[in-house]
XYZ file of C-alpha atoms in Angstrom:
777
model
C 0.129 0.183 0.109
C 1.846 3.255 -1.282
C 0.896 6.900 -0.145
C -0.767 8.665 -2.609
C 0.264 12.032 -3.847
C -1.087 14.635 -1.695
C -1.473 17.181 -4.649
C -4.306 14.916 -5.873
C -5.765 14.617 -2.340
C -8.767 16.805 -2.887
C -9.872 15.224 -6.203
C -9.060 11.802 -5.105
C -10.905 12.312 -1.726
C -14.231 13.236 -3.541
C -14.051 10.359 -5.904
C -13.370 8.188 -2.634
C -16.379 9.691 -1.019
C -18.470 8.583 -4.005
C -17.164 5.048 -3.924
C -17.581 4.892 -0.176
C -21.239 6.127 -0.527
C -22.040 3.147 -2.914
C -20.285 0.827 -0.736
C -22.185 1.914 2.220
C -25.362 1.897 0.270
C -24.906 -1.790 0.038
C -23.675 -2.769 3.672
C -22.895 -0.848 6.803
C -20.056 -2.365 8.898
C -20.190 -2.865 12.537
C -17.386 -1.748 14.556
C -17.499 -5.094 16.559
C -19.595 -8.304 16.845
C -20.691 -7.152 20.328
C -22.036 -3.884 19.043
C -23.757 -4.363 15.723
C -25.673 -1.258 15.685
C -22.563 0.701 15.955
C -20.844 1.321 12.577
C -17.326 1.988 11.128
C -17.438 5.543 9.825
C -14.713 5.975 7.332
C -16.909 8.428 5.414
C -16.892 10.933 8.103
C -13.146 10.489 8.972
C -12.433 10.944 4.960
C -14.597 14.152 5.122
C -12.907 15.649 8.249
C -9.499 14.809 6.764
C -10.149 16.557 3.368
C -11.413 19.663 5.305
C -8.017 19.804 7.551
C -5.723 19.075 4.573
C -7.149 22.056 2.538
C -7.217 24.295 5.696
C -3.500 23.257 6.490
C -2.490 22.974 2.611
C 0.011 20.451 3.414
C 0.530 16.554 3.283
C -0.438 14.870 6.468
C 0.891 12.204 8.669
C -1.095 9.092 9.502
C -1.405 9.941 12.917
C -2.425 13.488 12.045
C -5.224 11.919 9.817
C -6.649 9.856 12.401
C -6.454 12.574 15.109
C -7.656 15.481 12.962
C -10.105 13.170 11.367
C -12.022 12.946 14.864
C -12.186 16.576 15.467
C -15.220 18.008 17.107
C -14.893 21.228 14.852
C -12.544 20.385 11.912
C -13.589 23.834 10.246
C -12.672 25.941 13.279
C -10.371 24.034 15.396
C -6.878 25.720 15.618
C -4.265 23.295 14.847
C -0.505 23.535 15.560
C 1.431 20.561 16.570
C 2.840 20.747 20.073
C 1.095 24.036 21.072
C -2.658 23.963 20.718
C -5.264 21.721 22.505
C -7.502 19.827 20.178
C -11.098 18.658 21.431
C -12.053 15.258 19.911
C -14.662 12.595 19.538
C -13.009 9.234 20.239
C -14.842 6.591 18.870
C -14.914 4.223 21.925
C -13.606 3.664 25.674
C -12.022 0.608 27.201
C -11.252 0.265 31.148
C -9.553 -2.277 33.131
C -10.928 -3.203 36.336
C -8.477 -1.400 38.398
C -8.870 1.872 36.782
C -12.785 1.286 36.207
C -13.684 1.225 39.420
C -13.090 4.840 39.891
C -14.183 5.929 36.398
C -17.556 4.223 36.978
C -17.891 5.740 40.542
C -17.235 9.045 38.526
C -19.659 8.415 35.873
C -22.153 7.677 38.416
C -21.612 11.064 40.298
C -22.204 12.759 36.874
C -25.761 11.746 36.968
C -26.293 10.558 33.464
C -28.344 7.405 32.460
C -26.197 5.801 29.774
C -22.727 5.940 28.207
C -22.627 8.137 24.995
C -19.902 5.755 22.886
C -19.311 2.123 23.122
C -17.286 1.359 26.261
C -16.132 -2.006 27.912
C -14.688 -3.115 31.045
C -11.895 -5.644 31.486
C -11.433 -7.853 34.392
C -7.332 -8.469 34.243
C -5.696 -6.537 37.102
C -6.982 -7.993 40.265
C -5.695 -11.659 39.794
C -2.733 -12.498 41.660
C -0.156 -15.256 40.307
C 0.400 -17.589 42.769
C 0.345 -21.423 42.164
C -1.559 -21.492 38.761
C -4.108 -20.431 36.356
C -7.209 -22.095 37.333
C -6.524 -21.878 41.022
C -5.513 -18.264 40.922
C -8.495 -17.247 38.992
C -10.954 -19.043 41.325
C -9.099 -17.433 44.387
C -9.470 -14.188 42.642
C -13.094 -14.391 42.064
C -13.822 -15.134 45.437
C -11.525 -12.261 46.992
C -12.710 -9.734 44.460
C -16.343 -10.780 44.351
C -17.631 -7.224 45.713
C -15.791 -5.513 43.094
C -16.522 -7.572 40.258
C -20.138 -7.424 41.248
C -19.982 -3.804 41.217
C -18.481 -3.637 37.705
C -20.886 -5.874 36.231
C -23.842 -4.060 37.544
C -22.680 -0.638 36.767
C -21.813 -1.978 33.078
C -25.452 -3.303 32.862
C -26.874 -0.327 34.139
C -24.971 2.276 32.045
C -24.757 0.198 28.889
C -21.145 -0.885 29.185
C -19.798 -4.321 27.996
C -18.354 -6.461 30.834
C -15.375 -8.925 30.125
C -15.282 -11.258 33.099
C -12.228 -12.178 35.198
C -10.397 -14.857 32.909
C -11.352 -13.192 29.631
C -7.748 -11.828 29.297
C -5.722 -8.788 29.198
C -7.596 -5.532 28.195
C -5.048 -4.817 25.362
C -5.180 -8.237 23.761
C -8.811 -8.391 24.022
C -8.979 -4.907 22.191
C -6.627 -6.126 19.420
C -8.699 -9.156 18.888
C -12.074 -7.454 18.975
C -12.356 -3.642 19.158
C -9.271 -2.080 17.272
C -9.284 -1.348 13.524
C -7.456 0.881 11.150
C -8.316 4.281 11.787
C -10.282 4.284 14.922
C -9.771 6.622 17.873
C -10.079 4.919 21.188
C -9.085 5.782 24.546
C -8.406 3.501 27.386
C -7.639 3.925 31.231
C -4.419 2.108 30.948
C -0.990 3.470 29.910
C -0.498 0.460 27.538
C -3.572 1.229 25.349
C -1.330 2.270 22.462
C -1.094 -1.334 21.816
C -3.951 -0.936 19.294
C -1.637 1.024 16.987
C -0.321 -2.476 15.800
C -3.878 -2.517 14.000
C -3.485 1.012 12.592
C -5.492 2.528 15.443
C -4.765 5.606 17.692
C -5.281 4.195 20.980
C -4.574 6.518 23.742
C -3.863 5.817 27.453
C -5.724 8.333 29.820
C -7.083 8.526 33.291
C -10.470 7.709 34.412
C -11.972 11.210 34.438
C -11.045 11.459 30.930
C -12.654 8.294 30.087
C -15.949 9.764 31.882
C -15.781 12.903 29.606
C -16.060 10.670 26.392
C -18.805 8.257 28.154
C -20.526 11.602 28.881
C -20.870 12.573 25.259
C -18.134 15.810 25.905
C -15.356 16.385 23.449
C -12.344 15.105 24.641
C -9.313 17.304 25.021
C -5.650 16.526 23.916
C -2.608 18.717 23.375
C -2.245 18.577 19.706
C 0.862 15.985 19.622
C 4.026 16.248 17.554
C 4.980 13.452 15.452
C 8.133 11.625 15.702
C 8.848 9.418 12.623
C 10.439 6.070 12.841
C 11.707 4.887 9.300
C 12.123 1.078 9.250
C 14.317 -0.264 6.529
C 15.600 -3.886 5.935
C 13.913 -7.077 7.238
C 13.556 -8.997 10.580
C 15.366 -12.175 10.783
C 17.182 -14.782 12.911
C 16.569 -14.053 16.619
C 15.707 -10.248 16.185
C 11.951 -9.594 17.096
C 9.642 -6.847 16.948
C 10.172 -6.402 20.729
C 13.881 -5.435 19.596
C 12.930 -2.532 17.688
C 11.116 -1.016 20.668
C 13.903 -1.798 23.090
C 16.179 0.014 20.692
C 13.934 2.957 20.326
C 13.697 3.224 24.022
C 17.299 3.320 24.322
C 17.565 6.202 21.613
C 14.649 8.203 22.898
C 14.792 7.467 26.611
C 11.908 7.353 28.934
C 10.765 10.878 28.142
C 11.895 11.391 24.729
C 8.464 10.601 23.247
C 6.334 13.176 25.596
C 3.603 15.069 23.903
C 4.224 13.143 20.704
C 2.831 10.412 18.785
C 5.504 7.781 17.287
C 4.493 6.860 13.705
C 6.324 3.917 12.226
C 6.820 3.857 8.518
C 9.010 2.617 5.586
C 9.892 -0.700 3.692
C 10.786 -2.478 6.769
C 7.240 -2.399 8.278
C 5.735 -5.230 6.006
C 8.151 -7.816 7.694
C 6.559 -7.309 10.933
C 3.391 -9.326 11.864
C 0.296 -7.181 13.067
C 0.688 -8.683 16.670
C 4.473 -7.752 16.397
C 3.475 -4.130 15.427
C 1.138 -4.164 18.518
C 4.240 -4.984 20.819
C 6.256 -2.325 19.511
C 3.318 0.190 19.951
C 2.437 -1.112 23.800
C 5.939 -0.690 25.019
C 5.872 2.804 23.441
C 4.325 4.013 26.756
C 7.658 3.376 28.246
C 9.186 6.549 26.133
C 6.500 8.945 27.399
C 4.748 8.850 23.945
C 1.255 9.979 23.420
C 0.787 6.764 21.454
C 2.527 4.871 18.454
C 0.799 3.743 15.054
C 1.669 1.816 12.140
C 0.253 2.164 8.503
C -2.459 -0.441 7.199
C -1.124 -3.104 5.534
C -1.650 -6.725 4.390
C -0.552 -8.021 7.791
C -3.398 -6.144 9.473
C -5.691 -7.314 6.752
C -4.746 -10.939 7.484
C -5.040 -10.344 11.407
C -8.600 -8.735 10.797
C -9.688 -11.643 8.507
C -8.362 -14.285 11.219
C -10.223 -12.641 14.057
C -13.492 -12.621 12.154
C -13.398 -9.029 10.972
C -13.066 -9.685 7.148
C -15.717 -6.968 6.536
C -13.698 -4.343 8.272
C -10.719 -5.444 6.378
C -12.581 -5.075 3.194
C -13.812 -1.617 4.098
C -10.363 -0.757 5.179
C -9.014 -1.824 1.504
C -11.593 0.531 0.104
C -10.266 3.371 2.289
C -6.668 2.417 1.925
C -5.301 5.796 0.922
C -6.837 7.290 4.234
C -5.039 4.797 6.298
C -1.392 5.506 5.420
C 0.730 8.650 5.633
C 0.423 11.192 2.731
C 3.624 11.418 0.333
C 5.787 14.188 1.467
C 4.469 14.375 4.851
C 6.888 16.028 7.532
C 7.736 14.788 10.908
C 9.222 16.707 13.716
C 12.106 14.384 14.458
C 13.082 11.105 12.664
C 14.681 7.892 13.940
C 15.989 5.431 11.316
C 16.416 1.599 12.114
C 17.857 -1.054 9.469
C 16.079 -4.074 10.434
C 18.824 -6.387 8.537
C 21.317 -4.712 11.311
C 19.093 -4.780 14.476
C 20.322 -7.377 16.920
C 18.426 -8.955 20.277
C 18.512 -6.510 22.891
C 17.686 -6.709 26.624
C 16.697 -3.466 28.602
C 17.473 -2.663 32.414
C 17.663 -3.203 35.127
C 15.355 -0.637 37.122
C 14.488 1.382 33.981
C 13.046 0.198 30.438
C 15.405 2.718 28.296
C 18.710 1.187 29.616
C 19.307 -0.743 26.390
C 21.999 -3.437 25.824
C 22.656 -5.682 22.790
C 22.327 -9.314 23.942
C 26.312 -9.538 22.915
C 27.238 -7.235 25.470
C 24.918 -7.961 28.590
C 27.286 -10.291 30.139
C 30.139 -7.990 30.392
C 27.958 -5.230 31.523
C 26.333 -7.076 34.228
C 29.748 -8.170 35.543
C 31.066 -4.558 35.392
C 28.116 -3.338 37.452
C 27.720 -6.221 39.838
C 24.375 -7.378 38.497
C 23.569 -11.096 39.434
C 24.095 -13.221 36.507
C 21.988 -16.069 37.845
C 18.404 -15.745 36.509
C 16.067 -16.818 38.865
C 12.915 -16.601 37.076
C 11.965 -16.045 33.372
C 8.448 -14.574 32.656
C 6.857 -14.630 29.138
C 3.496 -13.187 28.180
C 1.775 -9.845 29.349
C -0.064 -7.421 27.244
C 3.158 -6.707 25.389
C 4.165 -10.184 24.421
C 1.549 -12.822 24.561
C 0.061 -13.180 20.915
C 0.103 -16.673 19.196
C 3.378 -15.985 17.251
C 5.211 -15.023 20.672
C 4.095 -18.281 22.143
C 5.013 -19.994 19.139
C 8.342 -18.664 18.801
C 8.936 -19.524 22.687
C 7.733 -22.948 22.132
C 10.110 -23.131 19.189
C 13.069 -22.518 21.617
C 11.917 -24.847 24.319
C 11.357 -27.695 21.802
C 14.814 -27.588 21.020
C 15.969 -27.834 24.653
C 13.530 -30.884 25.171
C 14.816 -32.641 22.329
C 18.177 -32.511 23.921
C 17.115 -33.496 27.197
C 16.923 -30.100 28.737
C 14.422 -28.279 30.953
C 14.670 -24.663 32.414
C 17.497 -24.012 34.999
C 15.481 -20.909 36.187
C 11.810 -20.917 37.190
C 9.585 -20.152 34.154
C 5.915 -18.714 33.913
C 3.672 -18.185 30.958
C 0.918 -15.549 30.949
C -1.638 -15.728 27.858
C -3.009 -12.624 26.950
C -6.340 -13.725 26.416
C -8.784 -16.595 26.794
C -8.544 -17.114 22.922
C -4.755 -17.273 23.096
C -5.041 -19.568 25.937
C -7.383 -22.086 24.290
C -5.507 -21.885 20.843
C -2.109 -22.491 22.220
C -3.375 -25.598 24.428
C -5.058 -26.856 21.329
C -2.068 -26.369 19.062
C 0.402 -28.033 21.599
C 2.303 -24.966 22.628
C 1.219 -25.062 26.151
C 2.468 -28.625 26.438
C 5.698 -27.865 25.298
C 6.201 -24.937 27.267
C 5.056 -26.921 30.429
C 7.242 -29.838 29.702
C 10.230 -27.553 29.687
C 9.367 -26.364 33.277
C 6.787 -23.604 32.626
C 3.904 -22.950 34.780
C 0.832 -21.219 32.860
C -0.826 -18.535 34.749
C -4.102 -17.085 34.665
C -5.231 -14.887 31.520
C -4.456 -11.764 33.398
C -1.543 -8.934 34.060
C -0.115 -10.933 37.031
C 3.599 -10.456 37.737
C 3.803 -7.558 34.965
C 1.641 -5.241 37.379
C 3.109 -6.563 40.878
C 0.314 -9.224 41.112
C 2.961 -12.078 42.191
C 3.067 -13.891 45.390
C 6.823 -14.456 44.842
C 8.381 -16.689 47.510
C 11.545 -18.133 45.916
C 13.641 -15.039 47.301
C 13.299 -12.937 50.423
C 12.758 -9.252 50.313
C 15.764 -7.509 50.112
C 17.788 -10.305 48.372
C 19.535 -9.320 45.199
C 18.558 -11.537 42.257
C 17.826 -11.233 38.257
C 14.539 -11.794 36.471
C 14.009 -11.640 32.853
C 10.560 -10.791 31.593
C 9.009 -10.118 28.322
C 7.033 -7.212 30.110
C 7.152 -3.625 29.172
C 8.313 -1.954 32.716
C 10.974 -2.906 35.061
C 10.909 0.018 37.806
C 12.339 -0.850 41.138
C 10.117 -3.426 42.867
C 7.451 -3.321 40.353
C 7.029 -7.041 39.766
C 7.580 -8.629 43.226
C 7.907 -5.612 45.583
C 11.516 -6.504 46.112
C 13.731 -3.425 45.483
C 16.756 -5.629 45.143
C 15.322 -7.670 42.092
C 17.160 -6.654 39.031
C 14.398 -6.891 36.193
C 15.347 -7.163 32.741
C 13.044 -7.050 29.635
C 13.660 -8.858 26.289
C 11.575 -10.741 23.779
C 9.751 -13.855 24.871
C 12.137 -16.188 22.995
C 15.291 -14.562 24.416
C 13.497 -14.855 27.812
C 12.781 -18.599 27.137
C 16.417 -19.148 26.153
C 17.743 -17.414 29.161
C 15.312 -19.334 31.402
C 16.853 -22.595 30.001
C 20.462 -21.453 30.285
C 19.895 -20.021 33.667
C 22.243 -17.178 33.193
C 22.221 -13.732 31.865
C 25.510 -13.919 30.038
C 24.011 -16.667 27.709
C 23.785 -15.263 24.032
C 21.800 -17.670 21.844
C 23.117 -16.296 18.546
C 26.657 -17.472 19.561
C 26.641 -19.637 22.701
C 26.360 -23.250 23.096
C 24.368 -25.440 25.519
C 25.231 -28.936 27.086
C 22.755 -31.488 26.093
C 21.858 -34.442 28.724
C 24.425 -36.506 26.822
C 27.084 -34.153 27.186
C 27.000 -32.785 23.592
C 27.148 -29.170 22.988
C 24.571 -27.537 20.726
C 23.480 -24.250 19.439
C 19.670 -23.079 19.610
C 18.542 -22.589 16.108
C 16.720 -19.142 15.572
C 12.982 -19.681 16.526
C 10.443 -19.942 13.934
C 6.620 -20.034 14.369
C 3.257 -19.276 12.294
C 2.067 -15.500 12.591
C -1.407 -16.901 13.196
C -2.899 -20.465 13.702
C -3.374 -22.509 10.602
C -6.995 -23.352 11.826
C -9.201 -20.714 13.104
C -8.686 -19.351 16.690
C -10.363 -21.442 19.343
C -12.362 -18.762 21.267
C -12.311 -20.942 24.597
C -15.141 -19.959 27.278
C -17.618 -17.428 26.739
C -16.554 -14.495 29.077
C -18.363 -11.588 27.896
C -21.593 -9.960 29.469
C -23.637 -7.757 27.135
C -25.518 -4.667 28.539
C -29.243 -5.446 28.707
C -30.908 -4.649 25.345
C -33.755 -2.879 27.194
C -31.337 -0.576 29.049
C -30.506 -0.326 32.480
C -32.797 2.368 33.829
C -34.522 -0.179 36.254
C -31.082 -1.754 37.692
C -29.660 -0.714 40.984
C -25.917 -0.418 41.728
C -25.132 -0.864 45.260
C -22.339 0.377 47.181
C -22.124 -0.517 50.819
C -21.382 2.364 53.283
C -19.298 -0.094 55.337
C -17.317 -1.432 52.471
C -13.527 -1.466 52.396
C -13.258 -1.740 48.664
C -15.623 0.531 47.179
C -16.689 4.107 48.306
C -19.119 6.752 46.590
C -17.500 10.114 45.789
C -18.115 13.258 47.440
C -17.147 16.391 45.480
C -14.031 18.240 46.157
C -14.199 21.861 47.549
C -14.312 24.758 44.969
C -11.374 27.354 44.474
C -11.994 29.808 47.339
C -11.115 32.839 44.733
C -7.756 34.067 46.056
C -4.116 33.100 45.882
C -2.754 29.819 47.907
C -1.017 31.243 50.907
C 1.512 29.537 53.053
C 1.105 26.016 51.797
C 3.354 23.614 53.593
C 5.803 21.445 51.717
C 4.927 17.747 52.570
C 7.730 16.250 50.965
C 10.466 17.302 48.512
C 10.839 14.400 46.317
C 14.415 13.371 45.266
C 14.875 11.707 41.745
C 12.673 9.509 39.829
C 9.115 9.465 40.883
C 6.810 7.175 38.909
C 3.156 6.576 39.478
C 4.469 3.480 41.230
C 6.028 5.526 43.694
C 3.102 8.205 44.147
C 0.391 5.206 44.312
C 1.608 1.583 44.614
C 0.122 -1.033 42.807
C 0.293 -4.941 44.021
C -1.576 -5.540 47.240
C -2.980 -1.807 46.996
C -5.158 -2.766 43.759
C -7.800 -3.905 46.049
C -8.406 -0.419 47.239
C -8.690 1.100 43.803
C -12.584 1.723 44.433
C -12.190 3.271 47.963
C -10.364 6.786 47.662
C -9.860 7.090 51.338
C -8.330 3.373 51.909
C -6.069 3.698 48.724
C -4.868 7.127 49.848
C -2.754 5.455 52.688
C -0.478 4.500 49.709
C 0.178 8.038 48.700
C 3.987 8.552 47.857
C 4.914 5.919 50.100
C 7.603 4.997 47.466
C 8.996 8.651 46.956
C 12.587 9.250 48.136
C 12.715 12.359 50.582
C 15.449 14.448 49.630
C 15.843 15.710 53.483
C 16.922 11.971 54.684
C 16.722 9.736 51.485
C 14.201 7.744 53.221
C 11.261 6.386 51.964
C 7.770 6.958 53.591
C 9.673 9.096 56.296
C 8.936 12.846 56.480
C 8.909 15.433 59.150
C 5.368 16.525 60.453
C 6.251 20.245 60.639
C 3.487 20.909 63.182
C 4.736 18.414 65.781
C 8.439 17.963 64.905
C 8.013 14.229 64.652
C 8.732 11.892 61.712
C 5.973 9.754 60.241
C 4.469 8.312 57.064
C 3.556 10.571 54.163
C -0.039 9.857 54.136
C -0.042 9.975 57.968
C 1.382 13.549 58.014
C -0.870 14.662 54.995
C -3.908 13.624 57.047
C -2.589 15.578 60.079
C -2.132 18.646 58.323
C -5.539 18.252 56.587
C -7.068 17.695 59.854
C -5.434 21.054 61.192
C -6.620 23.012 58.120
C -3.120 23.349 56.380
C -3.040 22.700 52.760
C 0.271 21.357 51.333
C 2.358 21.105 48.296
C 4.889 18.478 46.818
C 8.005 19.435 44.939
C 9.521 17.078 42.569
C 12.152 16.438 39.937
C 11.850 15.525 36.267
C 9.148 13.512 34.411
C 7.096 13.401 37.517
C 4.337 10.927 37.373
C 5.778 8.652 34.440
C 4.411 5.185 34.204
C 0.884 3.931 34.623
C -2.362 6.294 33.795
C -3.651 5.492 37.305
C -5.536 8.687 38.489
C -5.426 7.775 42.071
C -2.000 9.186 41.724
C -3.941 12.632 41.266
C -6.952 11.616 43.256
C -5.061 10.820 46.786
C -3.117 14.192 47.002
C -6.425 15.879 46.365
C -8.076 13.971 48.738
C -5.509 14.422 51.635
C -5.457 18.064 51.440
C -2.944 18.657 48.508
C -3.391 21.971 46.354
C -0.316 22.028 44.149
C 2.532 19.784 42.679
C 5.689 21.721 41.443
C 8.169 19.750 39.526
C 10.800 20.317 36.789
C 8.613 18.284 34.302
C 5.720 16.162 34.078
C 4.811 12.921 32.519
C 1.725 13.861 30.067
C -1.193 11.651 31.429
C -0.253 12.241 35.019
C -0.465 16.211 34.517
C -3.713 16.032 32.760
C -5.032 13.891 35.722
C -3.987 16.294 38.295
C -5.854 19.146 36.346
C -8.960 17.020 36.427
C -9.000 16.713 40.034
C -8.479 20.324 40.647
C -4.880 20.417 41.437
C -2.283 22.642 40.355
C 0.598 21.010 38.446
C 3.347 23.572 38.101
C 6.773 23.621 36.529
C 9.930 25.709 37.601
C 10.635 28.297 34.808
C 14.245 27.825 35.813
C 14.641 24.275 36.699
C 17.700 25.268 38.970
C 14.942 26.921 41.477
C 14.077 23.257 42.680
C 17.520 23.702 44.517
C 16.259 26.745 46.597
C 13.546 24.872 48.124
C 13.911 23.516 51.681
C 11.694 20.797 52.966
C 10.499 22.923 55.837
C 9.563 25.965 53.638
C 6.015 27.715 53.147
C 4.949 28.240 49.553
C 2.327 30.839 48.421
C 1.123 30.843 44.634
C 0.490 34.120 43.450
C -1.630 35.230 40.196
C -4.599 32.948 40.560
C -7.163 35.879 40.203
C -5.745 36.652 36.568
C -5.049 32.876 35.975
C -4.882 32.397 32.201
C -3.377 30.180 29.499
C 0.179 31.005 28.840
C 0.596 33.247 31.592
C 2.946 32.098 34.470
C 2.025 32.148 37.934
C 4.603 33.313 40.419
C 5.642 32.044 43.837
C 6.870 33.047 47.184
C 8.887 30.628 49.166
C 9.528 31.539 52.794
C 12.374 29.736 54.607
C 12.367 29.189 58.275
C 15.441 31.608 58.927
C 13.084 34.508 57.789
C 14.413 34.737 54.149
C 12.631 34.175 51.098
C 12.823 33.150 47.531
C 10.643 34.512 44.651
C 10.420 33.036 40.993
C 8.112 31.978 38.278
C 6.070 28.771 37.753
C 4.585 27.780 34.227
C 1.662 25.910 33.403
C -0.174 24.355 30.540
C -3.644 25.068 31.518
C -5.900 26.035 28.660
C -9.248 27.768 29.520
C -11.458 24.921 29.969
C -8.643 23.275 32.364
C -8.871 26.803 34.348
C -12.480 26.172 34.844
C -11.979 22.853 36.120
C -9.566 24.353 38.756
C -11.887 26.966 39.700
C -14.879 24.591 39.924
C -12.907 22.225 42.116
C -12.347 19.473 39.523
C -13.640 18.568 35.994
C -16.545 16.611 37.696
C -17.798 19.494 39.387
C -17.762 21.615 36.250
C -19.391 18.790 34.211
C -22.319 19.161 36.773
C -22.305 23.005 36.701
C -22.852 22.671 32.688
C -25.764 20.038 32.950
């Protein structure tokens, strides 16, 4: 599929419009089999793209076509990459169960009767990996019954599709059922961009953003820049799609994609499977990108057909020129990768952008004192759990079995969905992976998000694990800060689990067979898609009732420890914020894992007061390098961060957090914004923010501000009082000022920048975006 010449765009677009009108007169195509009366609307997308292309008078990138094609007002919208805010009309919403609780609680608070766009809830985050798939799932259903019942009943009442526990990971289910070329989907999980592997613009957001879309309100997004990644050559041997994003992460770092969409293009794209493209887009969340996307091609068409969506593929063919970049389009920056030269990579530990070629990792580990023994290899997750991934891993495992070998490390397998689980079981992959020493876990997130009851090492014991996941922040997988987690492709993880050591490079190193013979593993090979149709496995989907849910009730017990109805936050009082106490001055990296930990805390995601007891307990206090140990400036005693915050709130003292670069990097969890607001916070002042977290803070009525001069961070002392000035004339693009009073009687004054637009300032003044929504009803 070649991009067409943009000079012919208008005439071509008009002709295309006639073709599509004739096509749609014959048959409308449903967005999914679960929503037969909601249709793919390429005609509207095409119409909007032609309006915008004529206005801008230039060729458009693919991501611009899809994003601008969903503008609420394509005629009047001010469009400037990296500067203006776009008002968009997404096609659908998807929520995972941990974030859906708060999203649905907020939607209930809005008072609206039904969602305005197709929406789904996916139960994947609350299942802890312990002893194996079936037993872990049964245990989760028992422990989380109250939450699952709430989500199922809220879904039924408000018209939201409900994917039951055991159905699989949200992103895999979206790829199999809901993503399609040109769709704009928002999801309450940072790895929503997975859908870019099917030519979709899928963006991770907080629950409050999802509520806007479900309420039929235009959704705001700062007009993204576009980073081009040109792929040449062809993948082969041990090199996999995962290695593309491991390499890109090393180039761009964890914040190099902030404020941008990463758009892959070039002749190398066709050598990557559809699910491989999804892997690349999924882990693009680790470079801070708004999302990532690939152009429509025959690999996507094949995947759509194999997953029962041949009618969408046929329609996409009809609009093929709409679903690829225009010839001559320009990117804000460009990365080029020759797939012929790309080698297998492994990234880590402690950060997903520390990239190493496999050939170098052994020496690097020895030099840095990283443990060489691999304790556990873990494959699967939303990033790498496709049929092809499991097949390539099984290809490696089969070679070891044939030589009488099993894994030296513990080995776990997480299928991405019930469909994948059933199909790899039917086709023999599960048996091979089990025979080599693997344990198949539930179709869920599991260890990738810290849902892992790990017992083979003690907390604090230094050890190495290798995963095919996307994130490897300190203590993320097993709550052990001494675990050195490395990220690689599933086939590399399988090879390392068999060898049991980090310095094994399957491209050159030999294993010893049971009979003493030395042998090399051959590069893995596997089918991209099953030769037979996918086996759907058990039916795990609950349709909303056809007659609507107006007569249904959603009960939340006032004594529940898991769920709590929301109370509105207080409005802005009308003046400047005077003498805010510094709660904590954070040193170094502060991700959403540090601000609102996952793992055992996931069970409180629907209870704001209870989950607030984890607020910033992982952040490092610059005063003492301690974690969850700050000085209560009213009593002089040291305590946990949430405890001190509660004490200040009880005594009428509002507070502020001061932080470093890329504050709030990581998952999309809005609890990291809700908790500070709930416990009396008013403002977060940092050197720079991660995109989703900054928006989440605005939605909850907080002030996310950045130092105009980053060196001003050093002027702030942990016992300072801070005043925020200029709120009476708060306006887009106009900095606020601060007065910092030190305990010795001196003070500093400097400027603070913000990215608020007029609508977001109204959120602040109303006390939250939800408050503002109610005012406008």
